Amino acid sequence: MTIFLATALGVFLIGLHRLFLGPRRTARWVREHFVATDYDLVPRALLDPRRPGPPPAAYRIEEMQAVADAAWKGDWRAAEAYVEAAGRDWDERWSRTELLQQVAGDDDEWLEAWRTARPENCDAATVRAGLMVHQAWEIRGSEYADKVPRERMARFKAMLPAAITEARKAALLDPENPGPWVVMVTAARGAQYDHDQFQPLWDGLASRAPHHYSGHWQALQYWCAKWFGNDRLMMHFAEQAVRKAPEGSPLAGMYLHALEERAKRHDGPAQPVTRAAKKRLEEVAASLAEVAPDNEHLPALRHLLAHHMLRARMHAPALEQFRLIGPWCGAEPWRKGGDPVVAFELARGTAAKLSGVAPSATVTTTHRIGH
């Protein structure tokens, strides 16, 4: 019994050491000895906390600004052409629809003129329905339901069914377009739709655009525990997204969003460190490796992937993600503690320290001579 207790105590103390002293020593090493360039990482002095990734190409920014300026001057034709130019690339078309919703949020006279001139236009009707959803959430605010004033909650609950009705009308104008279905899926949780009511909306979206990124994100929100699902349903939905993600699609990133939701709910690690959990992260990484570098969702997903790889003690793969991320550190995982530069530097330094990857011999030698 004495030997057993001594052994158990030893294991317990080793666990405490790893839990508390290990991270502290690593953090100290990062502060005092970590040199990013030794591991083919961007120097700390070049880290940029303003955004998670590089800004859109200049020509795209100019194009978006031109569409917005034209709309505010009353020219809805530029907006119509802007959306139609996306063709049947439904993710891109939705991204452009969302921009028009933002433009209309500041001034929607041009949108009403567009709808009057083109009553048969699905995009115009979808922008209006989406704007109604956005305005409803602005009225409600982000507080918990019991903190929202009764009058605001009543307006919120009245606007969402009306938005869904408008989206259903829009869907009739172009039966192939998934945009109205994204609006309906988005509004469903605020409209308190149960599973039987929600499923036809999801089926309608998935039948038109089975890999629609924003549509999946909105559905993931519905299935999370804070709305109308639970951890099991949410993770099942996210794992299905990983399995069916086609080459070049960022859809596998749904799994990372699900991990974030679960981590927030439980205020700690999103999952136990198991072989299956590591394998799933490897699958996500392999899928994201096929995504075009300029995809708008990719930078934020790489940050989440690196973050959760670190939590899963996948240090070498996390280090590779930090190399791909480059200087951008203005992403959600690093903003939680206040200073994203400090948090990002600690994270990538930890990945370097524990990865087993040897620092560059040439750079290391130069660094030592400098001392």
mmCIF file of C-alpha atoms in Angstrom:
data_model
loop_
_atom_site.group_PDB
_atom_site.id
_atom_site.type_symbol
_atom_site.label_atom_id
_atom_site.label_comp_id
_atom_site.label_asym_id
_atom_site.label_seq_id
_atom_site.Cartn_x
_atom_site.Cartn_y
_atom_site.Cartn_z
ATOM 1 C CA MET A 1 0.000 0.000 0.000
ATOM 2 C CA THR A 2 2.836 2.380 0.869
ATOM 3 C CA ILE A 3 4.555 1.712 -2.460
ATOM 4 C CA PHE A 4 1.260 2.219 -4.262
ATOM 5 C CA LEU A 5 0.633 5.540 -2.513
ATOM 6 C CA ALA A 6 4.173 6.705 -3.206
ATOM 7 C CA THR A 7 3.795 5.838 -6.885
ATOM 8 C CA ALA A 8 0.438 7.588 -7.083
ATOM 9 C CA LEU A 9 1.906 10.659 -5.373
ATOM 10 C CA GLY A 10 4.782 10.682 -7.831
ATOM 11 C CA VAL A 11 2.447 10.558 -10.806
ATOM 12 C CA PHE A 12 0.357 13.328 -9.259
ATOM 13 C CA LEU A 13 3.388 15.556 -8.731
ATOM 14 C CA ILE A 14 4.590 14.960 -12.271
ATOM 15 C CA GLY A 15 1.153 15.964 -13.496
ATOM 16 C CA LEU A 16 1.236 19.143 -11.431
ATOM 17 C CA HIS A 17 4.664 19.968 -12.815
ATOM 18 C CA ARG A 18 3.489 19.585 -16.367
ATOM 19 C CA LEU A 19 0.302 21.516 -15.689
ATOM 20 C CA PHE A 20 1.826 24.525 -13.952
ATOM 21 C CA LEU A 21 5.615 24.651 -14.127
ATOM 22 C CA GLY A 22 5.906 23.453 -17.732
ATOM 23 C CA PRO A 23 3.904 26.312 -19.284
ATOM 24 C CA ARG A 24 5.601 28.853 -17.008
ATOM 25 C CA ARG A 25 9.059 27.715 -18.045
ATOM 26 C CA THR A 26 8.054 27.728 -21.686
ATOM 27 C CA ALA A 27 6.646 31.239 -21.356
ATOM 28 C CA ARG A 28 9.876 32.394 -19.747
ATOM 29 C CA TRP A 29 11.900 30.831 -22.548
ATOM 30 C CA VAL A 30 9.731 32.611 -25.115
ATOM 31 C CA ARG A 31 10.250 35.963 -23.377
ATOM 32 C CA GLU A 32 13.996 35.598 -22.917
ATOM 33 C CA HIS A 33 15.296 33.375 -25.698
ATOM 34 C CA PHE A 34 12.797 32.984 -28.538
ATOM 35 C CA VAL A 35 14.009 34.447 -31.837
ATOM 36 C CA ALA A 36 11.294 34.105 -34.465
ATOM 37 C CA THR A 37 13.619 34.114 -37.448
ATOM 38 C CA ASP A 38 15.417 31.071 -36.056
ATOM 39 C CA TYR A 39 12.272 29.126 -36.926
ATOM 40 C CA ASP A 40 11.488 30.797 -40.268
ATOM 41 C CA LEU A 41 8.899 33.028 -38.630
ATOM 42 C CA VAL A 42 8.331 36.744 -39.122
ATOM 43 C CA PRO A 43 10.223 38.919 -36.587
ATOM 44 C CA ARG A 44 8.138 40.251 -33.727
ATOM 45 C CA ALA A 45 8.783 43.832 -34.824
ATOM 46 C CA LEU A 46 6.824 43.144 -38.016
ATOM 47 C CA LEU A 47 3.733 41.647 -36.360
ATOM 48 C CA ASP A 48 0.520 43.457 -37.317
ATOM 49 C CA PRO A 49 -2.424 43.236 -34.870
ATOM 50 C CA ARG A 50 -4.821 45.251 -37.032
ATOM 51 C CA ARG A 51 -6.261 42.302 -38.954
ATOM 52 C CA PRO A 52 -6.053 38.475 -39.199
ATOM 53 C CA GLY A 53 -4.631 38.472 -42.691
ATOM 54 C CA PRO A 54 -3.629 40.669 -45.607
ATOM 55 C CA PRO A 55 -6.191 43.188 -46.843
ATOM 56 C CA PRO A 56 -8.102 42.474 -50.045
ATOM 57 C CA ALA A 57 -6.391 43.377 -53.289
ATOM 58 C CA ALA A 58 -6.520 47.097 -54.020
ATOM 59 C CA TYR A 59 -8.677 46.609 -57.091
ATOM 60 C CA ARG A 60 -11.326 44.771 -55.043
ATOM 61 C CA ILE A 61 -11.424 47.528 -52.437
ATOM 62 C CA GLU A 62 -11.784 50.113 -55.181
ATOM 63 C CA GLU A 63 -14.552 48.075 -56.799
ATOM 64 C CA MET A 64 -16.505 47.759 -53.552
ATOM 65 C CA GLN A 65 -16.118 51.449 -52.776
ATOM 66 C CA ALA A 66 -17.294 52.366 -56.273
ATOM 67 C CA VAL A 67 -20.412 50.215 -55.888
ATOM 68 C CA ALA A 68 -21.172 51.781 -52.492
ATOM 69 C CA ASP A 69 -20.626 55.329 -53.744
ATOM 70 C CA ALA A 70 -22.838 54.723 -56.782
ATOM 71 C CA ALA A 71 -25.603 53.285 -54.623
ATOM 72 C CA TRP A 72 -25.574 56.203 -52.205
ATOM 73 C CA LYS A 73 -25.914 58.492 -55.215
ATOM 74 C CA GLY A 74 -29.005 56.549 -56.262
ATOM 75 C CA ASP A 75 -27.461 54.297 -58.931
ATOM 76 C CA TRP A 76 -28.727 50.800 -58.117
ATOM 77 C CA ARG A 77 -27.602 49.449 -61.494
ATOM 78 C CA ALA A 78 -23.982 49.247 -60.301
ATOM 79 C CA ALA A 79 -25.107 47.104 -57.362
ATOM 80 C CA GLU A 80 -27.139 44.841 -59.621
ATOM 81 C CA ALA A 81 -24.215 44.348 -62.003
ATOM 82 C CA TYR A 82 -21.832 43.759 -59.099
ATOM 83 C CA VAL A 83 -23.845 40.831 -57.768
ATOM 84 C CA GLU A 84 -24.612 39.368 -61.185
ATOM 85 C CA ALA A 85 -20.902 39.374 -62.066
ATOM 86 C CA ALA A 86 -20.394 36.607 -59.504
ATOM 87 C CA GLY A 87 -22.469 34.270 -61.645
ATOM 88 C CA ARG A 88 -23.237 30.938 -59.991
ATOM 89 C CA ASP A 89 -20.277 31.135 -57.617
ATOM 90 C CA TRP A 90 -22.681 31.144 -54.695
ATOM 91 C CA ASP A 91 -20.133 31.903 -51.984
ATOM 92 C CA GLU A 92 -18.875 34.924 -53.901
ATOM 93 C CA ARG A 93 -22.393 36.004 -54.752
ATOM 94 C CA TRP A 94 -23.368 35.855 -51.084
ATOM 95 C CA SER A 95 -20.281 37.838 -50.102
ATOM 96 C CA ARG A 96 -21.355 40.560 -52.537
ATOM 97 C CA THR A 97 -24.915 40.403 -51.259
ATOM 98 C CA GLU A 98 -23.641 40.964 -47.722
ATOM 99 C CA LEU A 99 -21.719 44.031 -48.893
ATOM 100 C CA LEU A 100 -24.905 45.454 -50.389
ATOM 101 C CA GLN A 101 -26.709 44.815 -47.102
ATOM 102 C CA GLN A 102 -24.059 46.906 -45.345
ATOM 103 C CA VAL A 103 -24.404 49.670 -47.930
ATOM 104 C CA ALA A 104 -28.184 49.637 -47.551
ATOM 105 C CA GLY A 105 -27.822 49.775 -43.784
ATOM 106 C CA ASP A 106 -26.491 53.317 -44.128
ATOM 107 C CA ASP A 107 -28.980 54.433 -46.778
ATOM 108 C CA ASP A 108 -31.544 52.147 -48.418
ATOM 109 C CA GLU A 109 -33.261 54.563 -50.828
ATOM 110 C CA TRP A 110 -31.291 53.059 -53.725
ATOM 111 C CA LEU A 111 -32.402 49.579 -52.664
ATOM 112 C CA GLU A 112 -36.066 50.578 -52.715
ATOM 113 C CA ALA A 113 -35.536 52.112 -56.149
ATOM 114 C CA TRP A 114 -33.921 48.874 -57.324
ATOM 115 C CA ARG A 115 -36.799 46.765 -56.030
ATOM 116 C CA THR A 116 -39.341 49.084 -57.657
ATOM 117 C CA ALA A 117 -37.541 48.999 -61.001
ATOM 118 C CA ARG A 118 -36.808 45.256 -60.858
ATOM 119 C CA PRO A 119 -39.589 43.571 -58.867
ATOM 120 C CA GLU A 120 -38.572 40.231 -60.384
ATOM 121 C CA ASN A 121 -34.927 40.517 -59.241
ATOM 122 C CA CYS A 122 -34.050 37.889 -56.636
ATOM 123 C CA ASP A 123 -30.883 39.660 -55.500
ATOM 124 C CA ALA A 124 -32.684 42.895 -54.683
ATOM 125 C CA ALA A 125 -35.310 40.990 -52.700
ATOM 126 C CA THR A 126 -32.614 38.979 -50.916
ATOM 127 C CA VAL A 127 -30.716 42.116 -49.912
ATOM 128 C CA ARG A 128 -33.929 43.544 -48.444
ATOM 129 C CA ALA A 129 -34.714 40.347 -46.506
ATOM 130 C CA GLY A 130 -31.146 40.106 -45.220
ATOM 131 C CA LEU A 131 -31.206 43.741 -44.184
ATOM 132 C CA MET A 132 -34.367 43.092 -42.178
ATOM 133 C CA VAL A 133 -32.594 40.304 -40.280
ATOM 134 C CA HIS A 134 -29.604 42.542 -39.620
ATOM 135 C CA GLN A 135 -31.815 45.388 -38.401
ATOM 136 C CA ALA A 136 -33.728 43.011 -36.143
ATOM 137 C CA TRP A 137 -30.539 41.890 -34.419
ATOM 138 C CA GLU A 138 -29.415 45.494 -34.027
ATOM 139 C CA ILE A 139 -32.671 46.229 -32.207
ATOM 140 C CA ARG A 140 -32.325 43.191 -29.963
ATOM 141 C CA GLY A 141 -28.642 43.695 -29.168
ATOM 142 C CA SER A 142 -26.225 41.049 -27.940
ATOM 143 C CA GLU A 143 -27.470 40.737 -24.351
ATOM 144 C CA TYR A 144 -29.026 37.594 -22.934
ATOM 145 C CA ALA A 145 -32.773 37.419 -23.503
ATOM 146 C CA ASP A 146 -33.686 38.330 -19.915
ATOM 147 C CA LYS A 147 -31.619 41.538 -20.197
ATOM 148 C CA VAL A 148 -33.332 42.817 -23.359
ATOM 149 C CA PRO A 149 -36.122 45.368 -22.737
ATOM 150 C CA ARG A 150 -39.583 43.998 -23.511
ATOM 151 C CA GLU A 151 -40.306 46.542 -26.245
ATOM 152 C CA ARG A 152 -37.073 45.770 -28.100
ATOM 153 C CA MET A 153 -37.656 42.025 -27.832
ATOM 154 C CA ALA A 154 -41.179 42.412 -29.212
ATOM 155 C CA ARG A 155 -39.903 44.334 -32.249
ATOM 156 C CA PHE A 156 -37.163 41.762 -32.752
ATOM 157 C CA LYS A 157 -39.612 38.859 -32.689
ATOM 158 C CA ALA A 158 -41.935 40.637 -35.103
ATOM 159 C CA MET A 159 -39.241 41.466 -37.656
ATOM 160 C CA LEU A 160 -37.706 38.022 -38.058
ATOM 161 C CA PRO A 161 -40.830 36.180 -39.272
ATOM 162 C CA ALA A 162 -41.419 39.089 -41.642
ATOM 163 C CA ALA A 163 -37.846 38.710 -42.935
ATOM 164 C CA ILE A 164 -38.374 35.000 -43.496
ATOM 165 C CA THR A 165 -41.556 35.762 -45.416
ATOM 166 C CA GLU A 166 -39.639 38.218 -47.608
ATOM 167 C CA ALA A 167 -36.909 35.638 -48.163
ATOM 168 C CA ARG A 168 -39.473 33.028 -49.207
ATOM 169 C CA LYS A 169 -40.825 35.472 -51.782
ATOM 170 C CA ALA A 170 -37.286 36.123 -53.012
ATOM 171 C CA ALA A 171 -36.670 32.390 -53.382
ATOM 172 C CA LEU A 172 -39.546 32.163 -55.849
ATOM 173 C CA LEU A 173 -37.868 34.718 -58.120
ATOM 174 C CA ASP A 174 -34.820 32.519 -58.756
ATOM 175 C CA PRO A 175 -35.327 28.905 -57.648
ATOM 176 C CA GLU A 176 -31.626 28.092 -58.107
ATOM 177 C CA ASN A 177 -30.298 30.930 -55.952
ATOM 178 C CA PRO A 178 -29.418 29.830 -52.379
ATOM 179 C CA GLY A 179 -29.183 33.422 -51.119
ATOM 180 C CA PRO A 180 -32.764 33.644 -49.806
ATOM 181 C CA TRP A 181 -32.264 30.315 -48.046
ATOM 182 C CA VAL A 182 -29.180 31.640 -46.266
ATOM 183 C CA VAL A 183 -31.339 34.486 -44.980
ATOM 184 C CA MET A 184 -33.974 32.029 -43.751
ATOM 185 C CA VAL A 185 -31.403 29.789 -42.043
ATOM 186 C CA THR A 186 -29.878 32.872 -40.407
ATOM 187 C CA ALA A 187 -33.219 34.127 -39.121
ATOM 188 C CA ALA A 188 -34.470 30.741 -37.913
ATOM 189 C CA ARG A 189 -32.802 30.708 -34.507
ATOM 190 C CA GLY A 190 -33.961 34.219 -33.633
ATOM 191 C CA ALA A 191 -37.450 33.268 -34.837
ATOM 192 C CA GLN A 192 -37.375 30.339 -32.368
ATOM 193 C CA TYR A 193 -37.768 27.663 -35.034
ATOM 194 C CA ASP A 194 -37.714 24.142 -33.667
ATOM 195 C CA HIS A 195 -35.876 21.304 -35.413
ATOM 196 C CA ASP A 196 -38.827 20.310 -37.572
ATOM 197 C CA GLN A 197 -39.228 23.890 -38.777
ATOM 198 C CA PHE A 198 -35.518 24.435 -39.329
ATOM 199 C CA GLN A 199 -34.753 21.263 -41.261
ATOM 200 C CA PRO A 200 -36.697 22.202 -44.448
ATOM 201 C CA LEU A 201 -34.858 25.521 -44.556
ATOM 202 C CA TRP A 202 -31.516 23.773 -44.297
ATOM 203 C CA ASP A 203 -32.542 21.205 -46.907
ATOM 204 C CA GLY A 204 -33.558 24.013 -49.240
ATOM 205 C CA LEU A 205 -30.164 25.681 -48.871
ATOM 206 C CA ALA A 206 -28.121 22.478 -49.073
ATOM 207 C CA SER A 207 -29.935 21.296 -52.201
ATOM 208 C CA ARG A 208 -28.919 24.488 -53.993
ATOM 209 C CA ALA A 209 -25.425 25.027 -52.553
ATOM 210 C CA PRO A 210 -24.275 21.978 -50.553
ATOM 211 C CA HIS A 211 -20.926 23.560 -49.662
ATOM 212 C CA HIS A 212 -22.054 27.133 -48.946
ATOM 213 C CA TYR A 213 -19.669 28.459 -46.291
ATOM 214 C CA SER A 214 -21.783 31.208 -44.724
ATOM 215 C CA GLY A 215 -24.856 28.996 -44.840
ATOM 216 C CA HIS A 216 -23.001 26.317 -42.899
ATOM 217 C CA TRP A 217 -21.766 28.844 -40.370
ATOM 218 C CA GLN A 218 -25.299 30.069 -39.703
ATOM 219 C CA ALA A 219 -26.574 26.497 -39.379
ATOM 220 C CA LEU A 220 -23.730 25.718 -36.967
ATOM 221 C CA GLN A 221 -24.964 28.562 -34.786
ATOM 222 C CA TYR A 222 -28.445 27.057 -34.790
ATOM 223 C CA TRP A 223 -27.105 23.657 -33.703
ATOM 224 C CA CYS A 224 -24.899 24.956 -30.893
ATOM 225 C CA ALA A 225 -25.989 24.618 -27.277
ATOM 226 C CA LYS A 226 -26.759 28.307 -26.734
ATOM 227 C CA TRP A 227 -29.538 28.117 -29.327
ATOM 228 C CA PHE A 228 -31.412 24.958 -30.328
ATOM 229 C CA GLY A 229 -28.838 22.194 -30.273
ATOM 230 C CA ASN A 230 -26.127 20.799 -28.039
ATOM 231 C CA ASP A 231 -22.455 19.899 -28.234
ATOM 232 C CA ARG A 232 -23.165 16.517 -29.793
ATOM 233 C CA LEU A 233 -25.386 17.866 -32.575
ATOM 234 C CA MET A 234 -23.046 20.769 -33.260
ATOM 235 C CA MET A 235 -19.929 18.588 -33.469
ATOM 236 C CA HIS A 236 -21.723 16.065 -35.675
ATOM 237 C CA PHE A 237 -22.697 18.849 -38.061
ATOM 238 C CA ALA A 238 -19.132 20.206 -38.086
ATOM 239 C CA GLU A 239 -17.573 16.791 -38.665
ATOM 240 C CA GLN A 240 -19.906 16.230 -41.603
ATOM 241 C CA ALA A 241 -18.671 19.508 -43.066
ATOM 242 C CA VAL A 242 -15.079 18.260 -42.853
ATOM 243 C CA ARG A 243 -15.971 15.015 -44.605
ATOM 244 C CA LYS A 244 -17.876 16.616 -47.468
ATOM 245 C CA ALA A 245 -15.656 19.669 -48.034
ATOM 246 C CA PRO A 246 -14.609 19.647 -51.710
ATOM 247 C CA GLU A 247 -11.074 20.477 -52.775
ATOM 248 C CA GLY A 248 -10.460 24.203 -52.627
ATOM 249 C CA SER A 249 -13.314 24.923 -50.203
ATOM 250 C CA PRO A 250 -12.732 26.318 -46.686
ATOM 251 C CA LEU A 251 -15.758 24.355 -45.451
ATOM 252 C CA ALA A 252 -13.664 22.105 -43.175
ATOM 253 C CA GLY A 253 -13.120 25.210 -41.048
ATOM 254 C CA MET A 254 -16.594 24.627 -39.575
ATOM 255 C CA TYR A 255 -14.935 22.140 -37.252
ATOM 256 C CA LEU A 256 -12.709 24.892 -35.860
ATOM 257 C CA HIS A 257 -15.695 27.174 -35.293
ATOM 258 C CA ALA A 258 -17.411 24.322 -33.456
ATOM 259 C CA LEU A 259 -14.376 23.872 -31.227
ATOM 260 C CA GLU A 260 -14.486 27.579 -30.417
ATOM 261 C CA GLU A 261 -18.157 27.390 -29.504
ATOM 262 C CA ARG A 262 -17.545 24.425 -27.238
ATOM 263 C CA ALA A 263 -14.523 26.046 -25.590
ATOM 264 C CA LYS A 264 -16.541 29.180 -24.806
ATOM 265 C CA ARG A 265 -19.382 27.130 -23.380
ATOM 266 C CA HIS A 266 -17.157 25.106 -21.082
ATOM 267 C CA ASP A 267 -14.641 27.901 -20.402
ATOM 268 C CA GLY A 268 -11.651 25.706 -21.136
ATOM 269 C CA PRO A 269 -10.148 23.305 -23.684
ATOM 270 C CA ALA A 270 -12.558 22.454 -26.461
ATOM 271 C CA GLN A 271 -11.783 18.744 -26.476
ATOM 272 C CA PRO A 272 -9.665 16.106 -24.758
ATOM 273 C CA VAL A 273 -6.329 15.383 -26.393
ATOM 274 C CA THR A 274 -7.056 12.097 -28.125
ATOM 275 C CA ARG A 275 -5.764 10.414 -31.240
ATOM 276 C CA ALA A 276 -9.128 10.960 -32.924
ATOM 277 C CA ALA A 277 -9.093 14.679 -32.071
ATOM 278 C CA LYS A 278 -5.600 15.069 -33.511
ATOM 279 C CA LYS A 279 -6.569 13.165 -36.637
ATOM 280 C CA ARG A 280 -9.527 15.467 -37.204
ATOM 281 C CA LEU A 281 -7.298 18.535 -36.931
ATOM 282 C CA GLU A 282 -4.898 16.935 -39.409
ATOM 283 C CA GLU A 283 -7.808 16.440 -41.807
ATOM 284 C CA VAL A 284 -8.814 20.075 -41.437
ATOM 285 C CA ALA A 285 -5.246 21.201 -42.076
ATOM 286 C CA ALA A 286 -4.994 19.049 -45.202
ATOM 287 C CA SER A 287 -8.275 20.451 -46.511
ATOM 288 C CA LEU A 288 -7.317 24.079 -45.843
ATOM 289 C CA ALA A 289 -3.986 23.498 -47.602
ATOM 290 C CA GLU A 290 -5.974 23.201 -50.850
ATOM 291 C CA VAL A 291 -7.771 26.534 -50.407
ATOM 292 C CA ALA A 292 -6.688 29.469 -52.561
ATOM 293 C CA PRO A 293 -4.402 31.831 -50.601
ATOM 294 C CA ASP A 294 -6.668 34.799 -51.281
ATOM 295 C CA ASN A 295 -9.830 33.146 -49.937
ATOM 296 C CA GLU A 296 -11.449 35.603 -47.531
ATOM 297 C CA HIS A 297 -12.073 32.968 -44.837
ATOM 298 C CA LEU A 298 -8.647 31.331 -44.851
ATOM 299 C CA PRO A 299 -6.619 33.711 -42.611
ATOM 300 C CA ALA A 300 -9.011 33.533 -39.667
ATOM 301 C CA LEU A 301 -9.239 29.756 -40.015
ATOM 302 C CA ARG A 302 -5.460 29.362 -39.936
ATOM 303 C CA HIS A 303 -5.365 31.242 -36.623
ATOM 304 C CA LEU A 304 -8.035 28.970 -35.169
ATOM 305 C CA LEU A 305 -6.244 25.906 -36.481
ATOM 306 C CA ALA A 306 -2.924 26.937 -34.937
ATOM 307 C CA HIS A 307 -4.673 27.738 -31.649
ATOM 308 C CA HIS A 308 -6.419 24.381 -31.379
ATOM 309 C CA MET A 309 -3.358 22.465 -32.539
ATOM 310 C CA LEU A 310 -1.469 23.994 -29.639
ATOM 311 C CA ARG A 311 -4.224 22.930 -27.248
ATOM 312 C CA ALA A 312 -3.972 19.422 -28.692
ATOM 313 C CA ARG A 313 -0.185 19.494 -28.180
ATOM 314 C CA MET A 314 0.412 19.262 -31.940
ATOM 315 C CA HIS A 315 3.325 21.670 -31.727
ATOM 316 C CA ALA A 316 5.129 20.981 -35.012
ATOM 317 C CA PRO A 317 1.946 21.253 -37.145
ATOM 318 C CA ALA A 318 1.015 24.416 -35.245
ATOM 319 C CA LEU A 319 4.423 25.885 -36.013
ATOM 320 C CA GLU A 320 3.805 25.296 -39.717
ATOM 321 C CA GLN A 321 0.499 27.165 -39.472
ATOM 322 C CA PHE A 322 2.251 30.110 -37.815
ATOM 323 C CA ARG A 323 4.683 30.201 -40.725
ATOM 324 C CA LEU A 324 1.770 30.340 -43.145
ATOM 325 C CA ILE A 325 0.029 33.049 -41.112
ATOM 326 C CA GLY A 326 2.978 35.401 -41.402
ATOM 327 C CA PRO A 327 2.870 38.797 -39.638
ATOM 328 C CA TRP A 328 -0.886 39.036 -39.099
ATOM 329 C CA CYS A 329 -2.014 38.530 -35.510
ATOM 330 C CA GLY A 330 -5.279 40.463 -35.215
ATOM 331 C CA ALA A 331 -7.417 37.330 -34.857
ATOM 332 C CA GLU A 332 -9.868 36.185 -32.201
ATOM 333 C CA PRO A 333 -7.686 33.634 -30.366
ATOM 334 C CA TRP A 334 -5.049 36.247 -29.571
ATOM 335 C CA ARG A 335 -7.411 39.111 -28.689
ATOM 336 C CA LYS A 336 -8.934 37.334 -25.693
ATOM 337 C CA GLY A 337 -6.110 38.300 -23.347
ATOM 338 C CA GLY A 338 -5.861 41.951 -24.324
ATOM 339 C CA ASP A 339 -2.671 42.400 -26.360
ATOM 340 C CA PRO A 340 -2.788 40.201 -29.488
ATOM 341 C CA VAL A 341 0.924 40.677 -30.198
ATOM 342 C CA VAL A 342 1.910 39.303 -26.794
ATOM 343 C CA ALA A 343 -0.513 36.376 -27.022
ATOM 344 C CA PHE A 344 0.473 35.550 -30.596
ATOM 345 C CA GLU A 345 4.175 35.694 -29.771
ATOM 346 C CA LEU A 346 3.713 33.387 -26.788
ATOM 347 C CA ALA A 347 1.681 30.931 -28.868
ATOM 348 C CA ARG A 348 4.103 30.657 -31.755
ATOM 349 C CA GLY A 349 7.083 30.663 -29.412
ATOM 350 C CA THR A 350 5.526 27.779 -27.503
ATOM 351 C CA ALA A 351 4.997 25.917 -30.774
ATOM 352 C CA ALA A 352 8.638 26.468 -31.697
ATOM 353 C CA LYS A 353 9.981 25.449 -28.291
ATOM 354 C CA LEU A 354 7.972 22.226 -28.027
ATOM 355 C CA SER A 355 7.919 21.230 -31.701
ATOM 356 C CA GLY A 356 11.225 19.420 -31.672
ATOM 357 C CA VAL A 357 12.220 21.489 -34.704
ATOM 358 C CA ALA A 358 15.822 22.613 -34.551
ATOM 359 C CA PRO A 359 16.400 26.337 -35.106
ATOM 360 C CA SER A 360 18.207 27.412 -38.245
ATOM 361 C CA ALA A 361 21.922 26.835 -37.717
ATOM 362 C CA THR A 362 22.995 29.858 -39.729
ATOM 363 C CA VAL A 363 20.628 32.266 -38.061
ATOM 364 C CA THR A 364 21.302 30.809 -34.619
ATOM 365 C CA THR A 365 25.047 31.312 -35.029
ATOM 366 C CA THR A 366 24.539 34.933 -36.063
ATOM 367 C CA HIS A 367 22.274 35.458 -33.078
ATOM 368 C CA ARG A 368 24.909 34.139 -30.660
ATOM 369 C CA ILE A 369 27.640 36.325 -32.110
ATOM 370 C CA GLY A 370 25.337 39.300 -31.545
ATOM 371 C CA HIS A 371 25.360 38.446 -27.842
#
